[in-house]
Coordinates of C-alpha atoms and ligand atoms in Angstrom, one line a residue:
M1 CA 14.8 -12.3 -6.2
K2 CA 13.9 -14.1 -9.4
R3 CA 12.2 -12.0 -12.1
E4 CA 9.2 -14.3 -12.1
D5 CA 8.7 -13.6 -8.4
V6 CA 8.8 -9.8 -9.0
L7 CA 6.4 -9.6 -11.9
I8 CA 2.7 -10.1 -11.1
S9 CA 1.5 -12.7 -13.5
P10 CA -1.0 -11.9 -16.3
A11 CA -3.4 -14.5 -14.7
E12 CA -3.3 -12.6 -11.4
M13 CA -3.9 -9.3 -13.1
G14 CA -6.8 -11.0 -14.9
R15 CA -8.2 -12.0 -11.5
Q16 CA -8.0 -8.4 -10.4
R17 CA -9.9 -7.4 -13.5
D18 CA -12.6 -9.9 -12.6
F19 CA -13.0 -8.2 -9.2
T20 CA -13.2 -4.9 -11.0
Q21 CA -16.0 -6.3 -13.2
R22 CA -17.9 -7.5 -10.1
L23 CA -17.6 -4.1 -8.5
R24 CA -18.8 -2.6 -11.8
Q25 CA -21.9 -4.7 -11.7
R26 CA -22.4 -3.7 -8.1
S27 CA -22.2 0.0 -9.2
E28 CA -24.6 -0.5 -12.0
G29 CA -27.1 -2.2 -9.6
L30 CA -27.2 0.9 -7.4
G31 CA -29.5 2.8 -9.8
R32 CA -27.2 5.9 -9.6
R33 CA -23.5 6.5 -10.4
P34 CA -21.5 6.0 -7.3
L35 CA -18.8 8.6 -6.6
A36 CA -15.2 8.3 -5.3
M37 CA -12.8 10.9 -3.9
V38 CA -9.1 10.4 -4.2
D39 CA -6.9 12.7 -2.0
T40 CA -3.1 12.6 -2.6
F41 CA -0.3 13.6 -0.4
G42 CA 3.5 13.6 -1.1
C43 CA 5.6 13.1 -4.2
Q44 CA 5.0 12.5 -7.9
Q45 CA 5.2 8.8 -7.4
N46 CA 2.1 9.1 -5.2
V47 CA 0.5 11.2 -7.9
A48 CA 1.2 8.5 -10.4
D49 CA -0.1 5.8 -8.0
S50 CA -3.3 7.8 -7.5
Q51 CA -3.8 8.0 -11.2
R52 CA -3.8 4.2 -11.2
I53 CA -6.3 4.1 -8.3
M54 CA -8.5 6.4 -10.2
G55 CA -8.2 4.2 -13.3
M56 CA -9.3 1.2 -11.3
L57 CA -12.2 3.1 -9.7
R58 CA -13.3 4.4 -13.1
D59 CA -13.4 0.8 -14.4
M60 CA -15.4 -0.2 -11.4
G61 CA -18.0 2.4 -12.5
Y62 CA -17.2 5.3 -10.2
G63 CA -17.4 8.9 -11.1
F64 CA -15.2 11.4 -9.2
T65 CA -16.0 14.1 -6.6
E66 CA -13.9 16.4 -4.3
D67 CA -16.7 16.5 -1.7
P68 CA -16.1 14.0 1.0
G69 CA -19.8 14.2 2.0
A70 CA -20.9 13.1 -1.5
A71 CA -18.3 10.3 -1.9
D72 CA -19.2 6.6 -1.7
V73 CA -15.5 5.7 -1.5
I74 CA -12.8 7.9 -0.1
V75 CA -9.1 7.0 -0.9
I76 CA -6.4 8.8 1.0
N77 CA -3.0 8.2 -0.6
T78 CA -0.5 9.2 2.1
C79 CA 3.1 10.3 2.5
A80 CA 5.5 9.3 5.3
I81 CA 8.6 11.4 4.4
R82 CA 8.1 14.0 7.2
E83 CA 6.0 14.1 10.4
N84 CA 4.1 17.1 9.0
A85 CA 2.6 15.1 6.1
E86 CA 1.5 12.4 8.6
K87 CA -0.1 14.9 10.9
R88 CA -2.1 16.3 8.1
V89 CA -3.4 12.9 7.2
Y90 CA -4.5 12.2 10.8
G91 CA -6.2 15.6 10.9
L92 CA -8.1 14.7 7.7
L93 CA -9.0 11.2 9.1
G94 CA -10.4 12.9 12.2
R95 CA -12.6 15.3 10.1
L96 CA -13.9 12.4 8.0
T97 CA -15.6 10.9 11.1
H98 CA -18.5 13.3 10.4
A99 CA -18.9 12.3 6.7
K100 CA -18.9 8.7 7.7
A101 CA -21.4 9.2 10.6
A102 CA -23.7 10.9 8.1
S103 CA -23.5 8.0 5.6
P104 CA -22.4 4.8 7.3
E105 CA -22.2 2.9 3.9
Q106 CA -19.3 5.1 2.9
V107 CA -16.0 3.2 2.5
I108 CA -12.8 5.0 3.7
C109 CA -9.4 3.7 2.4
L110 CA -5.9 4.7 3.6
C111 CA -3.0 3.8 1.3
G112 CA 0.5 4.9 0.4
C113 CA 3.7 5.1 2.4
M114 CA 2.1 5.9 5.8
A115 CA -0.1 2.9 5.5
Q116 CA 2.8 0.5 5.0
Q117 CA 4.1 1.2 8.5
Q118 CA 3.0 -1.2 11.2
A119 CA 2.8 1.5 13.8
V120 CA 0.4 3.5 11.7
A121 CA -1.7 0.5 10.8
D122 CA -2.0 -0.3 14.6
R123 CA -3.0 3.3 15.4
V124 CA -5.7 3.3 12.7
R125 CA -6.9 -0.1 13.8
S126 CA -7.5 1.0 17.3
S127 CA -8.2 4.8 17.1
Y128 CA -9.7 5.4 13.6
R129 CA -12.3 2.7 13.5
H130 CA -14.2 4.4 10.6
V131 CA -11.3 3.5 8.2
D132 CA -12.4 0.3 6.4
L133 CA -9.3 -0.5 4.2
V134 CA -5.6 0.0 4.8
F135 CA -3.0 -1.0 2.2
G136 CA 0.6 -0.1 1.4
P137 CA 2.1 0.9 -2.0
Q138 CA 3.1 -2.7 -2.7
A139 CA -0.6 -3.8 -2.6
L140 CA -1.8 -1.1 -5.0
W141 CA -2.5 -3.6 -7.8
K142 CA -4.7 -5.7 -5.5
F143 CA -7.1 -2.7 -4.7
P144 CA -10.1 -4.3 -6.6
E145 CA -9.8 -7.5 -4.6
L146 CA -9.4 -5.6 -1.3
L147 CA -12.4 -3.3 -2.0
W148 CA -14.5 -6.3 -3.0
E149 CA -13.6 -7.9 0.3
V150 CA -14.7 -4.8 2.3
Y151 CA -18.0 -4.9 0.5
T152 CA -18.8 -8.6 0.7
R153 CA -17.3 -9.6 4.0
R154 CA -18.4 -6.3 5.7
R155 CA -15.2 -6.2 7.8
R156 CA -12.1 -4.0 8.0
V157 CA -9.3 -5.1 5.7
F158 CA -5.5 -4.5 6.3
S159 CA -3.0 -5.4 3.6
I160 CA 0.5 -4.3 4.5
E161 CA 2.5 -7.5 4.5
D162 CA 4.6 -7.6 1.3
E163 CA 7.7 -5.6 2.1
H164 CA 9.8 -6.3 -1.0
G165 CA 7.2 -5.4 -3.5
A166 CA 6.4 -6.4 -7.0
I167 CA 5.8 -5.0 -10.5
A168 CA 2.3 -4.9 -11.9
E169 CA 1.9 -4.1 -15.6
G170 CA -1.3 -3.2 -17.4
M171 CA -3.1 -1.3 -14.6
P172 CA -5.7 1.2 -15.9
V173 CA -4.9 4.9 -15.4
V174 CA -6.7 8.3 -15.4
R175 CA -4.3 11.0 -16.4
E176 CA -5.3 14.5 -15.1
S177 CA -3.7 16.4 -18.0
R178 CA -3.6 15.9 -21.8
V179 CA -0.1 17.5 -21.9
K180 CA 2.0 16.1 -19.1
A181 CA 2.3 12.4 -18.0
W182 CA 4.2 10.5 -15.4
V183 CA 5.7 7.1 -16.2
S184 CA 7.2 5.1 -13.3
I185 CA 10.2 3.2 -14.6
M186 CA 11.2 1.6 -11.3
Y187 CA 9.9 1.2 -7.8
G188 CA 11.5 1.0 -4.3
C189 CA 14.8 2.2 -3.0
N190 CA 18.0 0.3 -1.8
N191 CA 19.9 3.3 -0.6
F192 CA 18.9 3.6 3.1
C193 CA 19.9 7.2 3.5
S194 CA 20.0 7.3 7.3
Y195 CA 17.1 9.8 7.7
C196 CA 14.8 8.3 5.1
I197 CA 11.7 6.1 5.6
V198 CA 11.2 5.3 1.9
P199 CA 13.3 2.1 1.7
Y200 CA 11.2 0.7 4.6
V201 CA 7.8 1.4 3.0
R202 CA 8.4 1.1 -0.7
G203 CA 10.5 -2.1 -0.7
R204 CA 13.6 -3.0 -2.8
E205 CA 14.5 -1.5 -6.1
R206 CA 12.9 -3.2 -9.0
S207 CA 12.9 -2.0 -12.6
R208 CA 10.2 -2.3 -15.2
D209 CA 11.1 -4.0 -18.4
P210 CA 12.4 -1.5 -21.0
Q211 CA 9.9 -2.8 -23.6
A212 CA 7.0 -2.0 -21.3
I213 CA 8.3 1.5 -20.6
L214 CA 9.0 2.2 -24.3
E215 CA 5.5 1.0 -25.2
E216 CA 3.9 3.3 -22.6
V217 CA 6.0 6.3 -23.7
R218 CA 5.3 5.6 -27.4
Q219 CA 1.6 5.4 -26.7
L220 CA 1.6 8.7 -24.7
V221 CA 3.5 10.5 -27.6
E222 CA 0.9 9.1 -30.1
E223 CA -1.9 10.4 -27.9
G224 CA -0.3 13.8 -28.0
Y225 CA 1.4 14.1 -24.6
K226 CA 4.3 16.4 -24.8
D227 CA 6.0 16.4 -21.4
I228 CA 6.7 13.0 -20.0
T229 CA 8.5 12.5 -16.7
L230 CA 10.1 9.2 -15.9
L231 CA 9.8 8.4 -12.2
G232 CA 11.8 6.4 -9.7
Q233 CA 13.3 7.0 -6.2
N234 CA 16.7 6.7 -7.9
V235 CA 16.4 6.4 -11.6
N236 CA 20.2 6.2 -11.9
S237 CA 20.2 2.6 -10.7
Y238 CA 17.6 1.7 -13.3
G239 CA 18.3 -1.7 -14.8
R240 CA 20.7 -3.1 -12.2
D241 CA 18.2 -5.8 -11.1
L242 CA 17.3 -6.7 -14.7
E243 CA 20.8 -8.0 -15.5
I244 CA 20.4 -7.3 -19.2
G245 CA 23.3 -4.9 -19.4
M246 CA 21.0 -1.9 -19.8
D247 CA 21.4 1.2 -17.6
F248 CA 19.4 4.4 -17.3
A249 CA 21.4 6.2 -20.0
D250 CA 20.7 3.4 -22.4
L251 CA 17.0 3.6 -21.6
L252 CA 17.0 7.4 -22.3
T253 CA 18.8 6.7 -25.6
A254 CA 16.1 4.1 -26.6
I255 CA 13.2 6.4 -25.6
N256 CA 14.8 9.3 -27.5
E257 CA 14.4 7.2 -30.7
I258 CA 10.6 7.5 -30.5
P259 CA 9.5 10.1 -33.1
G260 CA 7.4 13.1 -32.1
D261 CA 7.5 16.5 -30.5
Y262 CA 7.9 15.9 -26.8
Y263 CA 10.3 16.3 -23.9
I264 CA 11.4 13.5 -21.5
R265 CA 12.3 14.5 -18.0
F266 CA 13.2 12.3 -15.0
M267 CA 13.5 12.3 -11.3
T268 CA 15.1 11.6 -8.9
S269 CA 18.9 11.1 -9.6
H270 CA 21.1 10.0 -6.8
P271 CA 24.6 11.7 -7.1
K272 CA 26.4 8.5 -6.1
D273 CA 25.1 6.8 -9.3
A274 CA 25.1 9.8 -11.7
T275 CA 27.7 9.1 -14.4
D276 CA 29.4 11.1 -17.1
K277 CA 27.7 8.7 -19.5
L278 CA 24.3 9.9 -18.2
F279 CA 25.2 13.6 -18.8
D280 CA 26.7 12.9 -22.2
T281 CA 23.5 11.0 -23.1
M282 CA 21.3 13.9 -21.9
A283 CA 23.4 16.3 -23.9
R284 CA 23.1 14.2 -27.1
C285 CA 19.4 13.3 -26.9
S286 CA 17.2 16.0 -28.4
H287 CA 14.0 14.8 -26.6
V288 CA 15.7 14.8 -23.2
A289 CA 15.0 18.1 -21.4
K290 CA 18.2 19.8 -20.1
Q291 CA 16.9 19.7 -16.6
L292 CA 18.4 17.8 -13.7
H293 CA 17.2 17.3 -10.2
L294 CA 20.3 16.2 -8.3
P295 CA 19.6 16.2 -4.5
V296 CA 22.7 17.0 -2.6
Q297 CA 21.1 17.1 0.9
S298 CA 24.1 18.7 2.6
G299 CA 27.3 20.5 1.6
N300 CA 29.4 19.1 4.5
D301 CA 31.3 15.8 4.2
R302 CA 30.8 14.7 7.8
V303 CA 27.1 15.2 7.5
L304 CA 26.9 13.5 4.1
Q305 CA 28.7 10.5 5.6
A306 CA 26.3 10.4 8.6
M307 CA 23.4 10.6 6.1
N308 CA 24.9 7.5 4.3
R309 CA 24.9 9.4 1.0
R310 CA 28.2 7.9 -0.3
Y311 CA 29.6 11.0 -2.1
T312 CA 31.6 14.0 -1.0
R313 CA 31.1 17.7 -1.6
E314 CA 34.0 17.6 -4.0
K315 CA 32.7 14.7 -6.0
Y316 CA 29.3 16.3 -6.3
L317 CA 30.8 19.6 -7.4
G318 CA 32.8 17.8 -10.0
Q319 CA 29.6 16.2 -11.4
V320 CA 27.8 19.5 -11.6
A321 CA 30.8 21.0 -13.4
Y322 CA 30.9 18.1 -15.9
A323 CA 27.1 18.2 -16.5
R324 CA 27.3 22.0 -17.1
S325 CA 30.3 21.6 -19.4
V326 CA 28.3 19.3 -21.8
M327 CA 25.0 21.1 -21.2
P328 CA 25.7 24.8 -20.7
E329 CA 21.9 25.6 -20.6
L330 CA 21.2 23.0 -17.9
V331 CA 18.6 23.9 -15.3
L332 CA 19.7 22.4 -12.0
T333 CA 17.6 21.8 -8.8
S334 CA 18.3 20.0 -5.6
D335 CA 16.9 18.8 -2.2
I336 CA 18.4 20.1 1.0
I337 CA 17.9 18.9 4.6
I338 CA 18.9 21.4 7.4
G339 CA 19.3 20.2 11.0
F340 CA 20.3 16.6 10.5
P341 CA 20.9 15.2 14.0
G342 CA 24.3 16.5 15.3
E343 CA 24.7 19.1 12.5
T344 CA 26.5 22.2 13.8
E345 CA 25.9 25.7 12.7
A346 CA 29.3 25.7 10.8
E347 CA 28.2 22.5 9.0
A348 CA 24.8 24.0 8.0
M349 CA 26.7 27.0 6.7
D350 CA 28.8 24.7 4.5
T351 CA 25.5 23.8 2.8
V352 CA 24.7 27.5 2.3
S353 CA 28.2 28.0 0.8
L354 CA 27.6 25.0 -1.5
I355 CA 24.4 26.5 -2.8
E356 CA 26.1 29.8 -3.3
Q357 CA 28.8 28.0 -5.3
V358 CA 26.5 25.9 -7.4
R359 CA 23.8 28.5 -7.9
Y360 CA 20.8 26.2 -8.4
D361 CA 17.8 27.4 -10.3
A362 CA 15.6 26.3 -7.5
L363 CA 15.7 24.2 -4.3
F364 CA 13.4 22.0 -2.3
T365 CA 14.4 22.7 1.3
F366 CA 13.4 20.8 4.4
I367 CA 14.1 20.9 8.1
Y368 CA 15.1 17.4 9.3
S369 CA 12.1 15.4 10.7
P370 CA 12.9 12.3 12.7
R371 CA 11.3 9.1 11.2
P372 CA 10.8 6.3 13.7
G373 CA 12.8 3.2 12.7
T374 CA 15.5 5.0 10.7
P375 CA 19.1 5.1 12.0
A376 CA 19.2 8.9 12.2
A377 CA 16.1 9.0 14.5
A378 CA 18.3 7.3 17.2
L379 CA 21.1 9.9 17.0
P380 CA 21.5 12.7 19.6
D381 CA 20.1 15.9 18.2
P382 CA 21.3 18.8 20.4
A383 CA 20.4 21.7 18.2
G384 CA 16.9 23.1 19.0
R385 CA 14.1 23.8 16.5
A386 CA 14.6 27.6 16.8
E387 CA 18.3 27.4 16.0
K388 CA 17.6 25.1 13.0
Q389 CA 15.0 27.5 11.8
L390 CA 17.6 30.3 11.8
W391 CA 20.0 28.2 9.6
F392 CA 17.1 27.3 7.4
D393 CA 16.1 31.0 7.0
R394 CA 19.6 31.8 6.0
L395 CA 19.6 29.1 3.4
L396 CA 16.3 30.3 2.0
E397 CA 17.4 33.9 1.9
A398 CA 20.5 32.9 -0.2
Q399 CA 18.5 30.7 -2.5
N400 CA 15.7 33.2 -3.0
R401 CA 18.3 35.8 -4.0
I402 CA 20.0 33.3 -6.4
S403 CA 16.7 32.2 -8.0
A404 CA 15.6 35.8 -8.4
E405 CA 18.9 36.7 -10.1
I406 CA 18.8 33.7 -12.4
H407 CA 15.2 34.5 -13.4
Q408 CA 16.1 38.2 -14.0
G409 CA 18.6 36.9 -16.5
Y410 CA 15.7 35.6 -18.7
V411 CA 13.9 39.0 -18.9
G412 CA 14.0 40.3 -22.5
K413 CA 14.8 36.9 -24.0
T414 CA 12.5 34.8 -26.1
V415 CA 12.2 31.1 -25.0
R416 CA 10.4 28.1 -26.2
V417 CA 7.8 27.0 -23.8
L418 CA 5.1 24.3 -23.6
V419 CA 1.7 25.7 -22.5
D420 CA 0.4 23.1 -20.0
A421 CA -2.8 24.7 -18.6
E422 CA -5.0 27.7 -18.2
S423 CA -4.4 29.5 -14.9
G424 CA -7.6 31.4 -14.2
D425 CA -5.6 34.6 -13.8
A426 CA -6.8 37.5 -15.9
R427 CA -3.4 39.1 -16.6
W428 CA -1.5 35.8 -17.2
P429 CA -4.2 33.4 -18.3
L430 CA -1.8 30.6 -19.3
Q431 CA 0.8 28.5 -17.4
S432 CA 3.8 27.2 -19.3
R433 CA 7.2 25.6 -18.7
T434 CA 10.6 26.1 -20.4
E435 CA 12.6 23.1 -21.5
G436 CA 14.4 23.4 -18.2
G437 CA 11.1 23.2 -16.4
R438 CA 10.9 26.9 -15.2
L439 CA 7.4 28.2 -14.7
V440 CA 6.3 30.9 -17.1
H441 CA 3.0 32.7 -16.5
L442 CA 1.9 33.7 -19.9
A443 CA -0.4 36.1 -21.8
G444 CA -2.0 34.4 -24.8
P445 CA -5.1 32.6 -26.1
K446 CA -6.3 29.5 -24.4
E447 CA -6.1 27.6 -27.7
A448 CA -2.3 27.5 -27.0
V449 CA -2.8 24.9 -24.3
G450 CA -0.9 21.8 -25.3
Q451 CA 1.3 23.6 -27.8
F452 CA 4.9 24.6 -27.9
V453 CA 5.1 28.4 -28.5
Q454 CA 7.7 31.2 -28.4
A455 CA 7.4 33.4 -25.3
K456 CA 9.0 36.7 -24.7
V457 CA 9.9 37.1 -21.0
L458 CA 8.7 40.4 -19.7
D459 CA 9.2 40.1 -16.0
S460 CA 10.3 37.7 -13.3
N461 CA 10.4 37.1 -9.5
T462 CA 11.9 34.5 -7.2
W463 CA 9.6 31.7 -8.3
A464 CA 8.6 32.3 -11.9
L465 CA 8.8 34.2 -15.1
F466 CA 6.1 36.3 -16.8
G467 CA 5.8 36.6 -20.5
E468 CA 3.7 36.8 -23.7
I469 CA 3.4 34.6 -26.7
V470 CA 5.2 36.0 -29.7
P471 CA 5.1 34.7 -33.3
S472 CA 7.7 32.0 -34.0
E473 CA 10.5 33.0 -36.3
N474 CA 10.1 30.2 -38.8
Ligands
5AD1 N1 13.4 14.8 7.1 C1 13.4 15.9 6.3 N2 13.5 15.8 4.9 C2 13.6 14.5 4.4 N3 13.6 14.0 3.2 C3 13.7 12.7 3.2 N4 13.6 12.3 4.5 C4 13.5 13.4 5.3 C5 13.4 13.6 6.7 N5 13.4 12.6 7.5 C6 13.8 14.9 2.0 C7 15.1 14.7 1.2 C8 14.6 14.0 0.0 C9 13.2 14.6 -0.2 C10 12.3 13.9 -1.1 O1 12.7 14.7 1.1 O2 15.6 15.9 0.9 O3 15.4 14.1 -1.1
SF4_2 FE1 15.2 8.2 0.6 FE2 17.8 8.2 0.0 FE3 16.2 6.4 -1.2 FE4 16.0 9.0 -1.8 S1 17.7 7.7 -2.2 S2 14.3 7.6 -1.3 S3 16.5 10.0 0.2 S4 16.7 6.5 1.0

């Protein structure tokens, strides 16, 4: 696709701001401040999308509530990655019937990855008639126009047509923290891993212009943000569609030039596109946190091939070894799927042996969930749920032991952490993260929120470290 066709034009974005203005006038005419509730399921990309939805709602004059009964507008930003996430959304939609019955003027919107699927839209159309607006991730930037249509035409609106997707710059945003921020650097996915619904609902890969990303990061650093995570389904293919000879490592190098006291993190990296150049760049750039989320999914070559992952166990292990050779302090995490269709017990145990070999700091583990329309969903799947659960439990047991051992190794050490929030816990009133992203429950004054401090680690468990702030040495 030509770049002009990917970028939403400034004129079109201006049109959306006009709708925002009209909605603002409508809000002001109500004689009270209308309220919106935004409920988010799924990954960080969805969290980032919800922050844009909130930005648009704020500009339309809405305040925010978490009480569905008090909301004039409810937006449910959904996830389609596993069946469980979808079930929870249908459950929520069912419960919202009551809120809507009590206040028929309430507007209920369903957006995100579930909404982009035709089958879901059909089901909502016929069985969830209290839902007024359905739009996919590709239509996010049109939300003002779509909401205006719901109010003025007084009919249900469905906008799920654009499957390739675009890039919209300059959308407003409400960030929920003053310390951490998410910056999407690309959208969509071209990889079509055989189990995954994402490429069908988030369109083709498209990269934001480096200037726009640099400007956003620069502004965040100036505003005092200290922990910035670059987001993309596969950040390692950043720039391919731009054809300006810039890859993800080059983007990191450019961002690293921005002066200030901050960390840059990123996710997710696909191993098939992770290069030595990327690891060398991470090692060299002082602002780039030495943290890598490198999803392996399986430790067995036959399963990896059936998943269409396009790397082998050996190649993956080679990458991990290289990354650790240039960044000895690297914190490494991964995603694992147990019970891919046709996986045998021996193959699942290859995954357990891989995690024993790699010794990840932490894992995100999933039991395979068939997604209608993906190639894997059509494969025979002889192993039963109970059997997969046993394999899964063995994986968890191994990883929990490894995480606990790695965390135990921090006890007695002093580490630099960024305090990101208060926790509400009396013994450990602060929450903080190491450079590698490990959670440290911290004793110290609340004034430390937003600061880098030295923390002495006193205790640990499988999931976190516990420590206290100590005076810094210099
Ligand atoms: N079933 C289970 N897990 C899945 N993931 C993606 N699709 C599925 C599925 N159908 C997992 C992968 C991916 C993470 C975000 O979710 O591990 O990396
Ligand atoms: Fe899904 Fe694979 Fe794309 Fe990740 S890289 S979003 S697992 S298709």
